PDB file of C-alpha atoms in Angstrom:
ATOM      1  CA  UNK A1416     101.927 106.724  89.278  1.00 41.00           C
ATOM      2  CA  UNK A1417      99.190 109.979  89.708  1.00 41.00           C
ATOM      3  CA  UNK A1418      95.933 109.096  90.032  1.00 46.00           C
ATOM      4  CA  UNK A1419      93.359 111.963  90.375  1.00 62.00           C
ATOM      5  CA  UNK A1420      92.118 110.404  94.269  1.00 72.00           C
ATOM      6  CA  UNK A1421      95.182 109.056  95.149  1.00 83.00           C
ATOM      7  CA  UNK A1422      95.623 109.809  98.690  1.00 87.00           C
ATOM      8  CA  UNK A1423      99.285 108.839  99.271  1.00 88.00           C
ATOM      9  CA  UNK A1424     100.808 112.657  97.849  1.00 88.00           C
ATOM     10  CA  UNK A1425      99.191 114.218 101.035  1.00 89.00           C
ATOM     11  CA  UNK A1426     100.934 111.997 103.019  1.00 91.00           C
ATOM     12  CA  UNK A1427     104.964 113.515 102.964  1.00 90.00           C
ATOM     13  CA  UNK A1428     103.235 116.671 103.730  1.00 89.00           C
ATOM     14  CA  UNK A1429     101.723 115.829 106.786  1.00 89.00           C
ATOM     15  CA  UNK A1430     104.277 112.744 108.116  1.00 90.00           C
ATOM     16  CA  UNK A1431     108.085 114.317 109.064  1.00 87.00           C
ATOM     17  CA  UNK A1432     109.308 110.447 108.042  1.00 88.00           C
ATOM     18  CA  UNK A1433     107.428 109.276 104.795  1.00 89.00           C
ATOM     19  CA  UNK A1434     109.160 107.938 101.834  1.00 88.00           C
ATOM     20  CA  UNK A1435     107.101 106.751  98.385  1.00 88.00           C
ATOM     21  CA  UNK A1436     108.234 104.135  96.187  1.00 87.00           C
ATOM     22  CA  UNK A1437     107.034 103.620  93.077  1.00 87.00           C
ATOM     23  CA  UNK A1438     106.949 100.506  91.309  1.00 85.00           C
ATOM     24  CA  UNK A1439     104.539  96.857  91.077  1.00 85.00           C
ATOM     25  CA  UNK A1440     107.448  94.500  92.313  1.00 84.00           C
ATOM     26  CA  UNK A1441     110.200  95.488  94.901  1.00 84.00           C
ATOM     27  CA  UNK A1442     112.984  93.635  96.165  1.00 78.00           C
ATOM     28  CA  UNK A1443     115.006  93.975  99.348  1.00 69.00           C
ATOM     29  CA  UNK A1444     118.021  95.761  97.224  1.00 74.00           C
ATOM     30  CA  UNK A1445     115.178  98.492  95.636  1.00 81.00           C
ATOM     31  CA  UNK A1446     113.673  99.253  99.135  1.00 84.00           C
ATOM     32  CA  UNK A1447     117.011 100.584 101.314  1.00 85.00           C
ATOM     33  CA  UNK A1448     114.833 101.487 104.603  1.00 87.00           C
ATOM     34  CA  UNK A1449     113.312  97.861 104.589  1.00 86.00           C
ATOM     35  CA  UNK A1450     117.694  96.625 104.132  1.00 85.00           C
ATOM     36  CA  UNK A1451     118.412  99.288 106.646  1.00 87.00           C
ATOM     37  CA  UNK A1452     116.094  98.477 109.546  1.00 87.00           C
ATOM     38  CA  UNK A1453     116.890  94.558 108.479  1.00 86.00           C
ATOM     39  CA  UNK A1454     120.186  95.156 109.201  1.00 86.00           C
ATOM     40  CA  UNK A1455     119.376  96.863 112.263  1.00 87.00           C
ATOM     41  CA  UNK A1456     117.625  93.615 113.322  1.00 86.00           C
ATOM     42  CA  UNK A1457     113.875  94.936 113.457  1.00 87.00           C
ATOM     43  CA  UNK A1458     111.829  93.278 110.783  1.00 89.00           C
ATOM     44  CA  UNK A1459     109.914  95.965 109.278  1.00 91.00           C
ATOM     45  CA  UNK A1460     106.047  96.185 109.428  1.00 93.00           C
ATOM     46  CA  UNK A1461     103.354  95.511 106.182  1.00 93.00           C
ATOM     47  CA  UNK A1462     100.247  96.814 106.554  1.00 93.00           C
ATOM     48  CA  UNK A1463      98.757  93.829 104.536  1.00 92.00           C
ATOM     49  CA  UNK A1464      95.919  91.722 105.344  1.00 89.00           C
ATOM     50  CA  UNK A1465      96.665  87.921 105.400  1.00 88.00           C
ATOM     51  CA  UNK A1466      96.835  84.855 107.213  1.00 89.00           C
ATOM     52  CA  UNK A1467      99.705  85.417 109.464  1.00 89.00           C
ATOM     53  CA  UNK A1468      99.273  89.274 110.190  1.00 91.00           C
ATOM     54  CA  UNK A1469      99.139  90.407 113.632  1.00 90.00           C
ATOM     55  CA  UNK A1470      95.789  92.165 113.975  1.00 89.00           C
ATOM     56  CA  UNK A1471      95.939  95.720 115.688  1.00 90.00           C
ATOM     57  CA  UNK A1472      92.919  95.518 117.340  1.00 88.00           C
ATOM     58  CA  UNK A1473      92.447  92.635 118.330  1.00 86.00           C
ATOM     59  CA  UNK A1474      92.343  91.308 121.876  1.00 83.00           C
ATOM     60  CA  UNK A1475      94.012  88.219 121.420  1.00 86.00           C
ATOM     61  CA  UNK A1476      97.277  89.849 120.204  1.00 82.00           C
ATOM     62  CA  UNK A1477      97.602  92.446 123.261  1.00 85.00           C
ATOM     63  CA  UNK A1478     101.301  90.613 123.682  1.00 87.00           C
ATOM     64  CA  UNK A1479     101.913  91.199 120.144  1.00 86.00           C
ATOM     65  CA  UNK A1480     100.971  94.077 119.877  1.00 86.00           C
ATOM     66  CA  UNK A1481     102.338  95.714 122.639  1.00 85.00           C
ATOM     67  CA  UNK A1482     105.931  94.704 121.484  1.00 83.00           C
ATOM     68  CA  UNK A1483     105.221  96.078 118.166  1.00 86.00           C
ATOM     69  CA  UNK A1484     104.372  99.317 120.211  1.00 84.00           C
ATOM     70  CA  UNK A1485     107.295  99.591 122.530  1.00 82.00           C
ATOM     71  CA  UNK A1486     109.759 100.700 119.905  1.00 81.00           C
ATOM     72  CA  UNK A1487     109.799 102.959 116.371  1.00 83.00           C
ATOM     73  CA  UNK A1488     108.902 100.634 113.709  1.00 87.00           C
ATOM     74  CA  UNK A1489     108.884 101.328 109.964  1.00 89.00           C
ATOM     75  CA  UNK A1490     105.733 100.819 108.800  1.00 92.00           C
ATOM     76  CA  UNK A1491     105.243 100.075 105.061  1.00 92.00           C
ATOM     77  CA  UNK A1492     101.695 100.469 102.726  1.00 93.00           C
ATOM     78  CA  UNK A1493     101.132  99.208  99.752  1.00 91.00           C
ATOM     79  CA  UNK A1494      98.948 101.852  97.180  1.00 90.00           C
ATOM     80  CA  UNK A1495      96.893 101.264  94.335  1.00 86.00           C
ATOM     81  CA  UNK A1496      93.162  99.482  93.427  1.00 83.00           C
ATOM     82  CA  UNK A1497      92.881  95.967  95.442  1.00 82.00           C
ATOM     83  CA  UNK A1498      94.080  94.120  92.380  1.00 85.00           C
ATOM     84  CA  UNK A1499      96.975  95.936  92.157  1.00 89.00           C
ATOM     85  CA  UNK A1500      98.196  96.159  96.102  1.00 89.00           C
ATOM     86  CA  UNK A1501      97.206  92.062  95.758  1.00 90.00           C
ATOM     87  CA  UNK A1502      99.446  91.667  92.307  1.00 92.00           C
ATOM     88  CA  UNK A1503     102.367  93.798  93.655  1.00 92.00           C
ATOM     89  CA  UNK A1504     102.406  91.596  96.626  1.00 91.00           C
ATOM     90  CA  UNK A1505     102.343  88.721  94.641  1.00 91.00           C
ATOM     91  CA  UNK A1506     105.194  89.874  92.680  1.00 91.00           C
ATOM     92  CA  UNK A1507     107.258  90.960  95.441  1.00 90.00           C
ATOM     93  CA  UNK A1508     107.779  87.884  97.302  1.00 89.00           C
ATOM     94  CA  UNK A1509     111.066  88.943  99.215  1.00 87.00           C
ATOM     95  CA  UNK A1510     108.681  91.740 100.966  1.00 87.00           C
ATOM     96  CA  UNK A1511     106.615  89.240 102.388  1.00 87.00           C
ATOM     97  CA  UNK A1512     109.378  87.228 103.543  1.00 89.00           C
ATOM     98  CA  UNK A1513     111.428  90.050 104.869  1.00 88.00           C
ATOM     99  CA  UNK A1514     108.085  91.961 106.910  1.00 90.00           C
ATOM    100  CA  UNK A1515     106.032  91.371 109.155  1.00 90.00           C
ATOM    101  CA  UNK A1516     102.095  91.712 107.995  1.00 93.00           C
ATOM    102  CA  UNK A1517      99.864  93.904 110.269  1.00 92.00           C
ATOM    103  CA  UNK A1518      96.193  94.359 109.849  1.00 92.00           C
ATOM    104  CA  UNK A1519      93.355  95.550 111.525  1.00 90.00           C
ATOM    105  CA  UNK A1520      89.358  94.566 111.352  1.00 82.00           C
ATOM    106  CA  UNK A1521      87.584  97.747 112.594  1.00 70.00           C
ATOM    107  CA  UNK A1522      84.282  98.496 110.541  1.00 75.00           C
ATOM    108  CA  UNK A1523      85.682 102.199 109.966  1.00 76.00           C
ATOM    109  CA  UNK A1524      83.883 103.948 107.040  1.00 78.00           C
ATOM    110  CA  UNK A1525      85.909 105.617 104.467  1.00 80.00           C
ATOM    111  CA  UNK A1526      85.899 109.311 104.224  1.00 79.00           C
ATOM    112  CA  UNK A1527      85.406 109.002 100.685  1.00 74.00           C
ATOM    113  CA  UNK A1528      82.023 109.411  99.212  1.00 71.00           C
ATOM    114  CA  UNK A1529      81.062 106.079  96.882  1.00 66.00           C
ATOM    115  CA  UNK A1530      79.982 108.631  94.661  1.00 67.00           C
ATOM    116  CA  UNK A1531      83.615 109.470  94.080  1.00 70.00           C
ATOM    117  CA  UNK A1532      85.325 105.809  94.536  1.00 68.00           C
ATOM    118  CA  UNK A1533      83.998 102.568  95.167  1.00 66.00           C
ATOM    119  CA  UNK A1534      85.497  99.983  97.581  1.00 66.00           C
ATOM    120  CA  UNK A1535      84.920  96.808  97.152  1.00 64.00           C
ATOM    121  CA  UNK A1536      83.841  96.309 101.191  1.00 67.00           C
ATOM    122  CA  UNK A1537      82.136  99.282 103.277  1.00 61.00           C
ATOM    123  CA  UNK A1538      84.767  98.913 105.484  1.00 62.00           C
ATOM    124  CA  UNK A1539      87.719  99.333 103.111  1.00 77.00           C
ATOM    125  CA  UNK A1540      89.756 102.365 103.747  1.00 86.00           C
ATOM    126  CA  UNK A1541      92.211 104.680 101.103  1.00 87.00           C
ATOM    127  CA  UNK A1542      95.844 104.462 102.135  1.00 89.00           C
ATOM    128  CA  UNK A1543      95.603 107.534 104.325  1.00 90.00           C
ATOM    129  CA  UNK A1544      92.910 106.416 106.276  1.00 90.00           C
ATOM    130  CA  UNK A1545      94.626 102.997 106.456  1.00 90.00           C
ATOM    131  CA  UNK A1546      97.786 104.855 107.640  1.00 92.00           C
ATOM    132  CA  UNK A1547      96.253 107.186 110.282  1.00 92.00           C
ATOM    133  CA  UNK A1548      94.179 104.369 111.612  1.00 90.00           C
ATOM    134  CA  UNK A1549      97.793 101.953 111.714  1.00 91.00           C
ATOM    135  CA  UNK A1550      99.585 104.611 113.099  1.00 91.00           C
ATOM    136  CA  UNK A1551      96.751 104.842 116.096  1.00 88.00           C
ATOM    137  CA  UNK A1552      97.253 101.547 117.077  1.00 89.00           C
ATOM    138  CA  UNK A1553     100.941 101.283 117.117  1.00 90.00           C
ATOM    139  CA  UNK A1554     101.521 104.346 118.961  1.00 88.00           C
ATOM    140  CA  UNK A1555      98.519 104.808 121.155  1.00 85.00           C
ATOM    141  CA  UNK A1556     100.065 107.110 123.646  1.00 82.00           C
ATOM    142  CA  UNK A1557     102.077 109.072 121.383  1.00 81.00           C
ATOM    143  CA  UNK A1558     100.694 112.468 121.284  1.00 85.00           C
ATOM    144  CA  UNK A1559     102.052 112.806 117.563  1.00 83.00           C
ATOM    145  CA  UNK A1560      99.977 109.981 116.422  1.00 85.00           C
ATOM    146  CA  UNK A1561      96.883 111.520 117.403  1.00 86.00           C
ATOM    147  CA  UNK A1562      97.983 115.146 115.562  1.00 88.00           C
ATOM    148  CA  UNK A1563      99.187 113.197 112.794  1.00 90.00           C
ATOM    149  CA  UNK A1564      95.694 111.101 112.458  1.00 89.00           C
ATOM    150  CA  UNK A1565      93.564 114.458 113.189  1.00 91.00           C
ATOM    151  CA  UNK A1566      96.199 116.235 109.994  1.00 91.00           C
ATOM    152  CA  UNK A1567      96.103 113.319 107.271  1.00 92.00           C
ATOM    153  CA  UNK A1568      92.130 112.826 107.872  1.00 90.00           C
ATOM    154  CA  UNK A1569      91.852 116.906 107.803  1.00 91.00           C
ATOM    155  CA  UNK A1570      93.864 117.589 104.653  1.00 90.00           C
ATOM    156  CA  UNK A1571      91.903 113.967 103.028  1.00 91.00           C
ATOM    157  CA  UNK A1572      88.269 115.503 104.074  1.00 90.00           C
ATOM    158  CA  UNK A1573      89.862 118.816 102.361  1.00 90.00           C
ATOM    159  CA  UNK A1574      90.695 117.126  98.792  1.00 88.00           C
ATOM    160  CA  UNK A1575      87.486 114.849  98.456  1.00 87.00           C
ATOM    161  CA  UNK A1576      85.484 118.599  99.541  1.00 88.00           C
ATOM    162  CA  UNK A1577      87.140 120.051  96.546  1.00 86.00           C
ATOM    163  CA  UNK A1578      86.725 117.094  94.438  1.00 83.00           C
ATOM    164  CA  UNK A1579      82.943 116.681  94.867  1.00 82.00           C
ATOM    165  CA  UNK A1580      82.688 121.060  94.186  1.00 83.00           C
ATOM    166  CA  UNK A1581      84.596 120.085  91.136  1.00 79.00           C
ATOM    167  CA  UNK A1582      81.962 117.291  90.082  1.00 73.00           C
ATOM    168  CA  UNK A1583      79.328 119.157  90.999  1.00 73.00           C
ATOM    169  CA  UNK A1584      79.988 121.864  89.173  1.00 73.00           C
ATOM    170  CA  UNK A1585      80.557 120.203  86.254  1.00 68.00           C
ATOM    171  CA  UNK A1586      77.952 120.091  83.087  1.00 56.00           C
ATOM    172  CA  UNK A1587      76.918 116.102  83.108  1.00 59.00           C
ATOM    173  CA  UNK A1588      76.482 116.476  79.258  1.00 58.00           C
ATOM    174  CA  UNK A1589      78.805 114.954  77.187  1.00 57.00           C
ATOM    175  CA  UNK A1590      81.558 116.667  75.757  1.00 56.00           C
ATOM    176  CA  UNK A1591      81.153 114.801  72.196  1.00 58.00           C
ATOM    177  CA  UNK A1592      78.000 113.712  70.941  1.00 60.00           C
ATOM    178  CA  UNK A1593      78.617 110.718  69.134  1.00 65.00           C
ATOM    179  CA  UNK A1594      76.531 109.354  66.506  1.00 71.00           C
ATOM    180  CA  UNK A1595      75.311 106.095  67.589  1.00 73.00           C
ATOM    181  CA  UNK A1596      74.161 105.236  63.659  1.00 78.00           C
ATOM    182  CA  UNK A1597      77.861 106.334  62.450  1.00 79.00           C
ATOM    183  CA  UNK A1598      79.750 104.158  65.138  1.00 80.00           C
ATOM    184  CA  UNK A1599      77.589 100.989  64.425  1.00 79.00           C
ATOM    185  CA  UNK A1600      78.282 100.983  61.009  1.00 82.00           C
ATOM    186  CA  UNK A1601      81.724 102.220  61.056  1.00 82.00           C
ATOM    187  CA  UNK A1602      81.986  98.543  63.701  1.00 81.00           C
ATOM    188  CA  UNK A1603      80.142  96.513  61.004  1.00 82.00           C
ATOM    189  CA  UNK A1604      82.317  97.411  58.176  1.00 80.00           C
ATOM    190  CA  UNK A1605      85.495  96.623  61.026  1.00 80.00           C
ATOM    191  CA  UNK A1606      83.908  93.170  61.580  1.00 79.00           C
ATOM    192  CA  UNK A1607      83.206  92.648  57.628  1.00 81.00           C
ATOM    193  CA  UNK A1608      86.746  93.121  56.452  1.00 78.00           C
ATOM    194  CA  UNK A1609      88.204  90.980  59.560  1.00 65.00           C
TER     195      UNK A1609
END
């Protein structure tokens, strides 16, 4: 699904290894990589917050974390509003049970103006940011890591630069002037005949 700030399309372009899925519920047979490294015996990673996720950054998972870090993991992100990432995690229950859940609690800001999008926490990030950030943490000394943070954050500042131009430069009038008078009535006479 497009969504005019959707950050995830920047994503392949920067990351050599990135694969998008589109859908609200997935199952273990719809997501091959998550069968694949299964199969392979690593349980993939879910960068989803909840009650048993392994926080990043925090120092009372340095054991944890540090075997997450000592080998390649694939890391999977869930896209869309928080209802949605929270309803197609509800509906994909096999996901759950086949990952495990990362998180991490850093107050980060988002790059994104709250003139463009709203969040509904200061300290909730886009998918990008959420990515870069993730990617930081599990591969600390990874010199790739850092490039690849620097490169998704870059080409993210890049888009919401253009976007506000765009908004800016837009005429705040209305397209349409609509006539209150002729709506209201046009409502009444809808309400009369129901």
């Amino acid at each position: 699904r497009r969504k005019s700030l959707s950050t995830v399309p920047l994503m392949p372009l920067v990351l050599e290894k990135c694969t998008v899925k589109v859908g609200y519920n997935f199952t273990r047979e719809q997501l091959d990589l998550v069968a694949e490294s299964l199969d392979a015996g690593q349980k993939p990673l879910l960068l989803f917050p909840g009650p048993d996720a392994i926080s990043l950054d925090d120092d009372n998972n340095v054991d944890a974390v540090k075997s997450l870090q000592d080998r390649e993991q694939l890391l999977i992100l869930i896209d869309g509003t928080w209802g949605e990432a929270k309803r197609m995690i509800m509906q994909s229950p096999e996901l759950i049970k086949n990952c495990q859940q990362i998180q991490f609690q850093s107050e980060t800001e988002s790059i994104y103006p709250i003139s463009l999008r709203k969040e509904p926490e200061k300290h909730c990030l886009s998918t990008l940011e959420s990515c870069a950030h993730a990617l930081m943490l599990l591969e600390p000394s990874v010199e790739r890591a850092t490039e690849s943070k620097m490169f998704l954050e870059g080409s993210m500042k890049c888009m919401v630069d253009k976007r506000m131009s765009v908004s800016e430069s837009r005429n705040r009038e209305p397209r349409f002037a609509k006539d209150k008078e002729k709506i209201f009535k046009k409502n009444k006479r809808r309400h009369e005949i129901k």
